[in-house]
Amino acid sequence: MAGSPALKFTVRRQPVVLVAPAGPTPRELTRLSDIDDQDALRFQLPIIHFFRQHDGRNDDPAPVLRDAIAAALVHYYPLAGRLRQLEGRKLAVDCTSEGVLFVEADADIRLDQFGAALQPPFACLDELLFDVPGSSGLLDTPIIHFQVPVYERISGENKLR
């Protein structure tokens, strides 16, 4: 079963929440540079990372990650805003402090069962990454989406929870 592109598993997602900055941030409209504002760069890029817990602890990393994201957004506050289109199709970040999307996910498969399937091209990407309804556009939606698969220790093995 390891490395098989035909892995069968179920992913269950918790309700989507917005994670806002942990403290006050400036409210401003920041225009993107001409380099950052190119039509060819107007897309979302899915990225997936896998991490194993090596310390033997069975802590739920989701609250830690949620708090760390909120703390980081105080300093990187434009990421908690929304892209807006101005005159002449110019883009700007409206620093609203609305927050980023955060989804916890549970899967009925151990991380080691993916085997070589964890290497690009990742055959199970669509099953693991969630497209939050209404968030696939670039304008007026959260700039960053986080989905956190939580790892459990079961019989000494990591399991995607």
JSON list of C-alpha atoms in Angstrom, two decimals:
[
{"chain": "A", "resi": 1, "resn": "MET", "atom": "CA", "xyz": [0.00, 0.00, 0.00]},
{"chain": "A", "resi": 2, "resn": "ALA", "atom": "CA", "xyz": [2.92, 2.38, 0.66]},
{"chain": "A", "resi": 3, "resn": "GLY", "atom": "CA", "xyz": [3.59, 4.64, -2.29]},
{"chain": "A", "resi": 4, "resn": "SER", "atom": "CA", "xyz": [0.47, 3.56, -4.13]},
{"chain": "A", "resi": 5, "resn": "PRO", "atom": "CA", "xyz": [-1.29, 6.34, -6.05]},
{"chain": "A", "resi": 6, "resn": "ALA", "atom": "CA", "xyz": [-4.56, 4.48, -5.33]},
{"chain": "A", "resi": 7, "resn": "LEU", "atom": "CA", "xyz": [-4.54, 5.14, -1.59]},
{"chain": "A", "resi": 8, "resn": "LYS", "atom": "CA", "xyz": [-8.02, 5.17, -0.11]},
{"chain": "A", "resi": 9, "resn": "PHE", "atom": "CA", "xyz": [-8.69, 7.44, 2.84]},
{"chain": "A", "resi": 10, "resn": "THR", "atom": "CA", "xyz": [-11.25, 9.89, 4.14]},
{"chain": "A", "resi": 11, "resn": "VAL", "atom": "CA", "xyz": [-10.54, 13.47, 5.17]},
{"chain": "A", "resi": 12, "resn": "ARG", "atom": "CA", "xyz": [-12.90, 15.21, 7.57]},
{"chain": "A", "resi": 13, "resn": "ARG", "atom": "CA", "xyz": [-12.58, 18.94, 8.06]},
{"chain": "A", "resi": 14, "resn": "GLN", "atom": "CA", "xyz": [-13.57, 21.07, 11.01]},
{"chain": "A", "resi": 15, "resn": "PRO", "atom": "CA", "xyz": [-15.44, 24.33, 10.34]},
{"chain": "A", "resi": 16, "resn": "VAL", "atom": "CA", "xyz": [-13.36, 27.05, 8.72]},
{"chain": "A", "resi": 17, "resn": "VAL", "atom": "CA", "xyz": [-12.31, 29.87, 11.04]},
{"chain": "A", "resi": 18, "resn": "LEU", "atom": "CA", "xyz": [-10.66, 33.22, 10.44]},
{"chain": "A", "resi": 19, "resn": "VAL", "atom": "CA", "xyz": [-7.47, 33.82, 12.41]},
{"chain": "A", "resi": 20, "resn": "ALA", "atom": "CA", "xyz": [-6.97, 37.55, 12.93]},
{"chain": "A", "resi": 21, "resn": "PRO", "atom": "CA", "xyz": [-3.83, 39.29, 14.19]},
{"chain": "A", "resi": 22, "resn": "ALA", "atom": "CA", "xyz": [-3.29, 38.85, 17.94]},
{"chain": "A", "resi": 23, "resn": "GLY", "atom": "CA", "xyz": [-2.92, 42.59, 18.44]},
{"chain": "A", "resi": 24, "resn": "PRO", "atom": "CA", "xyz": [-3.74, 45.92, 16.81]},
{"chain": "A", "resi": 25, "resn": "THR", "atom": "CA", "xyz": [-2.42, 46.60, 13.30]},
{"chain": "A", "resi": 26, "resn": "PRO", "atom": "CA", "xyz": [-2.43, 49.66, 11.04]},
{"chain": "A", "resi": 27, "resn": "ARG", "atom": "CA", "xyz": [-5.42, 50.17, 8.75]},
{"chain": "A", "resi": 28, "resn": "GLU", "atom": "CA", "xyz": [-4.02, 51.20, 5.37]},
{"chain": "A", "resi": 29, "resn": "LEU", "atom": "CA", "xyz": [-4.29, 50.61, 1.64]},
{"chain": "A", "resi": 30, "resn": "THR", "atom": "CA", "xyz": [-0.97, 49.51, 0.13]},
{"chain": "A", "resi": 31, "resn": "ARG", "atom": "CA", "xyz": [-0.63, 49.44, -3.65]},
{"chain": "A", "resi": 32, "resn": "LEU", "atom": "CA", "xyz": [1.34, 46.58, -5.13]},
{"chain": "A", "resi": 33, "resn": "SER", "atom": "CA", "xyz": [4.45, 47.38, -7.16]},
{"chain": "A", "resi": 34, "resn": "ASP", "atom": "CA", "xyz": [4.31, 47.08, -10.95]},
{"chain": "A", "resi": 35, "resn": "ILE", "atom": "CA", "xyz": [6.33, 43.87, -10.66]},
{"chain": "A", "resi": 36, "resn": "ASP", "atom": "CA", "xyz": [3.90, 42.31, -8.15]},
{"chain": "A", "resi": 37, "resn": "ASP", "atom": "CA", "xyz": [0.86, 43.54, -10.08]},
{"chain": "A", "resi": 38, "resn": "GLN", "atom": "CA", "xyz": [1.39, 41.61, -13.31]},
{"chain": "A", "resi": 39, "resn": "ASP", "atom": "CA", "xyz": [-1.61, 39.72, -14.70]},
{"chain": "A", "resi": 40, "resn": "ALA", "atom": "CA", "xyz": [0.53, 36.58, -15.06]},
{"chain": "A", "resi": 41, "resn": "LEU", "atom": "CA", "xyz": [1.04, 36.53, -11.27]},
{"chain": "A", "resi": 42, "resn": "ARG", "atom": "CA", "xyz": [-2.65, 36.58, -10.37]},
{"chain": "A", "resi": 43, "resn": "PHE", "atom": "CA", "xyz": [-3.15, 33.02, -9.21]},
{"chain": "A", "resi": 44, "resn": "GLN", "atom": "CA", "xyz": [-3.21, 30.94, -6.05]},
{"chain": "A", "resi": 45, "resn": "LEU", "atom": "CA", "xyz": [-0.45, 28.42, -5.48]},
{"chain": "A", "resi": 46, "resn": "PRO", "atom": "CA", "xyz": [-1.24, 25.35, -3.37]},
{"chain": "A", "resi": 47, "resn": "ILE", "atom": "CA", "xyz": [1.65, 24.27, -1.17]},
{"chain": "A", "resi": 48, "resn": "ILE", "atom": "CA", "xyz": [1.65, 21.26, 1.11]},
{"chain": "A", "resi": 49, "resn": "HIS", "atom": "CA", "xyz": [4.18, 20.43, 3.83]},
{"chain": "A", "resi": 50, "resn": "PHE", "atom": "CA", "xyz": [4.39, 17.33, 5.99]},
{"chain": "A", "resi": 51, "resn": "PHE", "atom": "CA", "xyz": [6.04, 17.30, 9.41]},
{"chain": "A", "resi": 52, "resn": "ARG", "atom": "CA", "xyz": [6.48, 14.45, 11.84]},
{"chain": "A", "resi": 53, "resn": "GLN", "atom": "CA", "xyz": [6.53, 14.84, 15.60]},
{"chain": "A", "resi": 54, "resn": "HIS", "atom": "CA", "xyz": [9.83, 13.48, 16.85]},
{"chain": "A", "resi": 55, "resn": "ASP", "atom": "CA", "xyz": [9.65, 14.37, 20.52]},
{"chain": "A", "resi": 56, "resn": "GLY", "atom": "CA", "xyz": [7.26, 11.60, 21.56]},
{"chain": "A", "resi": 57, "resn": "ARG", "atom": "CA", "xyz": [4.58, 14.07, 22.61]},
{"chain": "A", "resi": 58, "resn": "ASN", "atom": "CA", "xyz": [0.97, 13.70, 21.56]},
{"chain": "A", "resi": 59, "resn": "ASP", "atom": "CA", "xyz": [0.08, 17.39, 21.70]},
{"chain": "A", "resi": 60, "resn": "ASP", "atom": "CA", "xyz": [-2.42, 18.80, 19.25]},
{"chain": "A", "resi": 61, "resn": "PRO", "atom": "CA", "xyz": [-0.38, 21.27, 17.15]},
{"chain": "A", "resi": 62, "resn": "ALA", "atom": "CA", "xyz": [-3.44, 23.10, 15.76]},
{"chain": "A", "resi": 63, "resn": "PRO", "atom": "CA", "xyz": [-3.90, 25.52, 18.71]},
{"chain": "A", "resi": 64, "resn": "VAL", "atom": "CA", "xyz": [-0.16, 26.23, 18.76]},
{"chain": "A", "resi": 65, "resn": "LEU", "atom": "CA", "xyz": [-0.14, 26.94, 15.02]},
{"chain": "A", "resi": 66, "resn": "ARG", "atom": "CA", "xyz": [-3.29, 29.07, 15.25]},
{"chain": "A", "resi": 67, "resn": "ASP", "atom": "CA", "xyz": [-1.75, 31.18, 18.04]},
{"chain": "A", "resi": 68, "resn": "ALA", "atom": "CA", "xyz": [1.58, 31.45, 16.19]},
{"chain": "A", "resi": 69, "resn": "ILE", "atom": "CA", "xyz": [-0.19, 32.60, 13.01]},
{"chain": "A", "resi": 70, "resn": "ALA", "atom": "CA", "xyz": [-2.14, 35.22, 14.99]},
{"chain": "A", "resi": 71, "resn": "ALA", "atom": "CA", "xyz": [1.10, 36.49, 16.58]},
{"chain": "A", "resi": 72, "resn": "ALA", "atom": "CA", "xyz": [2.92, 36.59, 13.22]},
{"chain": "A", "resi": 73, "resn": "LEU", "atom": "CA", "xyz": [0.05, 38.52, 11.60]},
{"chain": "A", "resi": 74, "resn": "VAL", "atom": "CA", "xyz": [0.69, 41.43, 13.97]},
{"chain": "A", "resi": 75, "resn": "HIS", "atom": "CA", "xyz": [4.04, 41.95, 12.21]},
{"chain": "A", "resi": 76, "resn": "TYR", "atom": "CA", "xyz": [2.95, 40.75, 8.75]},
{"chain": "A", "resi": 77, "resn": "TYR", "atom": "CA", "xyz": [-0.44, 42.44, 8.93]},
{"chain": "A", "resi": 78, "resn": "PRO", "atom": "CA", "xyz": [-0.99, 42.92, 5.16]},
{"chain": "A", "resi": 79, "resn": "LEU", "atom": "CA", "xyz": [-1.45, 39.12, 4.93]},
{"chain": "A", "resi": 80, "resn": "ALA", "atom": "CA", "xyz": [-4.53, 39.48, 7.17]},
{"chain": "A", "resi": 81, "resn": "GLY", "atom": "CA", "xyz": [-6.07, 41.92, 4.69]},
{"chain": "A", "resi": 82, "resn": "ARG", "atom": "CA", "xyz": [-7.73, 41.57, 1.32]},
{"chain": "A", "resi": 83, "resn": "LEU", "atom": "CA", "xyz": [-6.62, 42.25, -2.25]},
{"chain": "A", "resi": 84, "resn": "ARG", "atom": "CA", "xyz": [-8.64, 44.98, -3.93]},
{"chain": "A", "resi": 85, "resn": "GLN", "atom": "CA", "xyz": [-8.63, 46.04, -7.56]},
{"chain": "A", "resi": 86, "resn": "LEU", "atom": "CA", "xyz": [-8.28, 49.78, -8.13]},
{"chain": "A", "resi": 87, "resn": "GLU", "atom": "CA", "xyz": [-8.55, 51.90, -11.26]},
{"chain": "A", "resi": 88, "resn": "GLY", "atom": "CA", "xyz": [-6.61, 50.58, -14.24]},
{"chain": "A", "resi": 89, "resn": "ARG", "atom": "CA", "xyz": [-6.70, 47.01, -12.87]},
{"chain": "A", "resi": 90, "resn": "LYS", "atom": "CA", "xyz": [-4.06, 47.92, -10.29]},
{"chain": "A", "resi": 91, "resn": "LEU", "atom": "CA", "xyz": [-4.04, 45.79, -7.15]},
{"chain": "A", "resi": 92, "resn": "ALA", "atom": "CA", "xyz": [-3.69, 46.95, -3.58]},
{"chain": "A", "resi": 93, "resn": "VAL", "atom": "CA", "xyz": [-3.75, 45.22, -0.21]},
{"chain": "A", "resi": 94, "resn": "ASP", "atom": "CA", "xyz": [-6.46, 46.62, 2.02]},
{"chain": "A", "resi": 95, "resn": "CYS", "atom": "CA", "xyz": [-4.99, 46.03, 5.49]},
{"chain": "A", "resi": 96, "resn": "THR", "atom": "CA", "xyz": [-8.24, 45.21, 7.27]},
{"chain": "A", "resi": 97, "resn": "SER", "atom": "CA", "xyz": [-7.00, 42.72, 9.90]},
{"chain": "A", "resi": 98, "resn": "GLU", "atom": "CA", "xyz": [-9.86, 40.40, 8.89]},
{"chain": "A", "resi": 99, "resn": "GLY", "atom": "CA", "xyz": [-7.56, 37.39, 9.10]},
{"chain": "A", "resi": 100, "resn": "VAL", "atom": "CA", "xyz": [-6.51, 34.28, 7.23]},
{"chain": "A", "resi": 101, "resn": "LEU", "atom": "CA", "xyz": [-8.47, 31.04, 6.73]},
{"chain": "A", "resi": 102, "resn": "PHE", "atom": "CA", "xyz": [-7.65, 28.19, 9.10]},
{"chain": "A", "resi": 103, "resn": "VAL", "atom": "CA", "xyz": [-9.04, 24.67, 8.77]},
{"chain": "A", "resi": 104, "resn": "GLU", "atom": "CA", "xyz": [-8.26, 21.63, 10.91]},
{"chain": "A", "resi": 105, "resn": "ALA", "atom": "CA", "xyz": [-8.51, 18.28, 9.15]},
{"chain": "A", "resi": 106, "resn": "ASP", "atom": "CA", "xyz": [-8.69, 14.64, 10.22]},
{"chain": "A", "resi": 107, "resn": "ALA", "atom": "CA", "xyz": [-7.74, 11.72, 7.98]},
{"chain": "A", "resi": 108, "resn": "ASP", "atom": "CA", "xyz": [-8.03, 8.00, 8.59]},
{"chain": "A", "resi": 109, "resn": "ILE", "atom": "CA", "xyz": [-4.53, 7.20, 7.36]},
{"chain": "A", "resi": 110, "resn": "ARG", "atom": "CA", "xyz": [-1.06, 7.15, 8.91]},
{"chain": "A", "resi": 111, "resn": "LEU", "atom": "CA", "xyz": [1.51, 9.45, 7.38]},
{"chain": "A", "resi": 112, "resn": "ASP", "atom": "CA", "xyz": [3.87, 6.54, 6.71]},
{"chain": "A", "resi": 113, "resn": "GLN", "atom": "CA", "xyz": [1.19, 4.85, 4.57]},
{"chain": "A", "resi": 114, "resn": "PHE", "atom": "CA", "xyz": [1.71, 7.50, 1.89]},
{"chain": "A", "resi": 115, "resn": "GLY", "atom": "CA", "xyz": [5.25, 6.21, 1.26]},
{"chain": "A", "resi": 116, "resn": "ALA", "atom": "CA", "xyz": [6.69, 7.58, -1.98]},
{"chain": "A", "resi": 117, "resn": "ALA", "atom": "CA", "xyz": [3.37, 9.30, -2.72]},
{"chain": "A", "resi": 118, "resn": "LEU", "atom": "CA", "xyz": [4.63, 12.18, -0.51]},
{"chain": "A", "resi": 119, "resn": "GLN", "atom": "CA", "xyz": [7.11, 13.12, -3.25]},
{"chain": "A", "resi": 120, "resn": "PRO", "atom": "CA", "xyz": [6.09, 15.43, -6.14]},
{"chain": "A", "resi": 121, "resn": "PRO", "atom": "CA", "xyz": [3.99, 15.02, -8.14]},
{"chain": "A", "resi": 122, "resn": "PHE", "atom": "CA", "xyz": [1.71, 14.42, -5.17]},
{"chain": "A", "resi": 123, "resn": "ALA", "atom": "CA", "xyz": [-1.16, 12.21, -6.35]},
{"chain": "A", "resi": 124, "resn": "CYS", "atom": "CA", "xyz": [-3.35, 12.87, -3.28]},
{"chain": "A", "resi": 125, "resn": "LEU", "atom": "CA", "xyz": [-3.09, 16.69, -3.25]},
{"chain": "A", "resi": 126, "resn": "ASP", "atom": "CA", "xyz": [-6.75, 17.29, -4.14]},
{"chain": "A", "resi": 127, "resn": "GLU", "atom": "CA", "xyz": [-7.96, 14.95, -1.39]},
{"chain": "A", "resi": 128, "resn": "LEU", "atom": "CA", "xyz": [-5.85, 16.63, 1.30]},
{"chain": "A", "resi": 129, "resn": "LEU", "atom": "CA", "xyz": [-6.21, 20.31, 0.37]},
{"chain": "A", "resi": 130, "resn": "PHE", "atom": "CA", "xyz": [-9.62, 21.85, 0.87]},
{"chain": "A", "resi": 131, "resn": "ASP", "atom": "CA", "xyz": [-11.05, 24.47, -1.48]},
{"chain": "A", "resi": 132, "resn": "VAL", "atom": "CA", "xyz": [-13.07, 26.67, 0.88]},
{"chain": "A", "resi": 133, "resn": "PRO", "atom": "CA", "xyz": [-16.24, 27.72, -0.97]},
{"chain": "A", "resi": 134, "resn": "GLY", "atom": "CA", "xyz": [-16.08, 31.37, -2.00]},
{"chain": "A", "resi": 135, "resn": "SER", "atom": "CA", "xyz": [-12.34, 31.71, -1.38]},
{"chain": "A", "resi": 136, "resn": "SER", "atom": "CA", "xyz": [-10.84, 30.64, -4.69]},
{"chain": "A", "resi": 137, "resn": "GLY", "atom": "CA", "xyz": [-10.86, 34.14, -6.16]},
{"chain": "A", "resi": 138, "resn": "LEU", "atom": "CA", "xyz": [-8.04, 36.58, -5.59]},
{"chain": "A", "resi": 139, "resn": "LEU", "atom": "CA", "xyz": [-10.06, 39.69, -4.81]},
{"chain": "A", "resi": 140, "resn": "ASP", "atom": "CA", "xyz": [-11.89, 40.36, -1.55]},
{"chain": "A", "resi": 141, "resn": "THR", "atom": "CA", "xyz": [-11.00, 36.97, -0.06]},
{"chain": "A", "resi": 142, "resn": "PRO", "atom": "CA", "xyz": [-8.40, 35.90, 2.52]},
{"chain": "A", "resi": 143, "resn": "ILE", "atom": "CA", "xyz": [-4.91, 36.07, 1.07]},
{"chain": "A", "resi": 144, "resn": "ILE", "atom": "CA", "xyz": [-3.64, 32.93, 2.82]},
{"chain": "A", "resi": 145, "resn": "HIS", "atom": "CA", "xyz": [-5.39, 29.64, 3.63]},
{"chain": "A", "resi": 146, "resn": "PHE", "atom": "CA", "xyz": [-4.01, 27.21, 6.21]},
{"chain": "A", "resi": 147, "resn": "GLN", "atom": "CA", "xyz": [-5.21, 23.64, 6.54]},
{"chain": "A", "resi": 148, "resn": "VAL", "atom": "CA", "xyz": [-3.68, 21.74, 9.43]},
{"chain": "A", "resi": 149, "resn": "PRO", "atom": "CA", "xyz": [-3.70, 17.95, 9.45]},
{"chain": "A", "resi": 150, "resn": "VAL", "atom": "CA", "xyz": [-3.10, 17.03, 13.07]},
{"chain": "A", "resi": 151, "resn": "TYR", "atom": "CA", "xyz": [-0.80, 14.11, 13.92]},
{"chain": "A", "resi": 152, "resn": "GLU", "atom": "CA", "xyz": [-1.63, 11.53, 16.58]},
{"chain": "A", "resi": 153, "resn": "ARG", "atom": "CA", "xyz": [0.62, 8.89, 18.07]},
{"chain": "A", "resi": 154, "resn": "ILE", "atom": "CA", "xyz": [-1.01, 5.50, 17.59]},
{"chain": "A", "resi": 155, "resn": "SER", "atom": "CA", "xyz": [1.13, 2.46, 18.43]},
{"chain": "A", "resi": 156, "resn": "GLY", "atom": "CA", "xyz": [4.24, 4.61, 18.02]},
{"chain": "A", "resi": 157, "resn": "GLU", "atom": "CA", "xyz": [3.34, 5.74, 14.51]},
{"chain": "A", "resi": 158, "resn": "ASN", "atom": "CA", "xyz": [2.26, 9.14, 13.25]},
{"chain": "A", "resi": 159, "resn": "LYS", "atom": "CA", "xyz": [-1.28, 9.28, 11.99]},
{"chain": "A", "resi": 160, "resn": "LEU", "atom": "CA", "xyz": [-2.88, 12.09, 10.06]},
{"chain": "A", "resi": 161, "resn": "ARG", "atom": "CA", "xyz": [-5.73, 13.16, 12.28]}
]
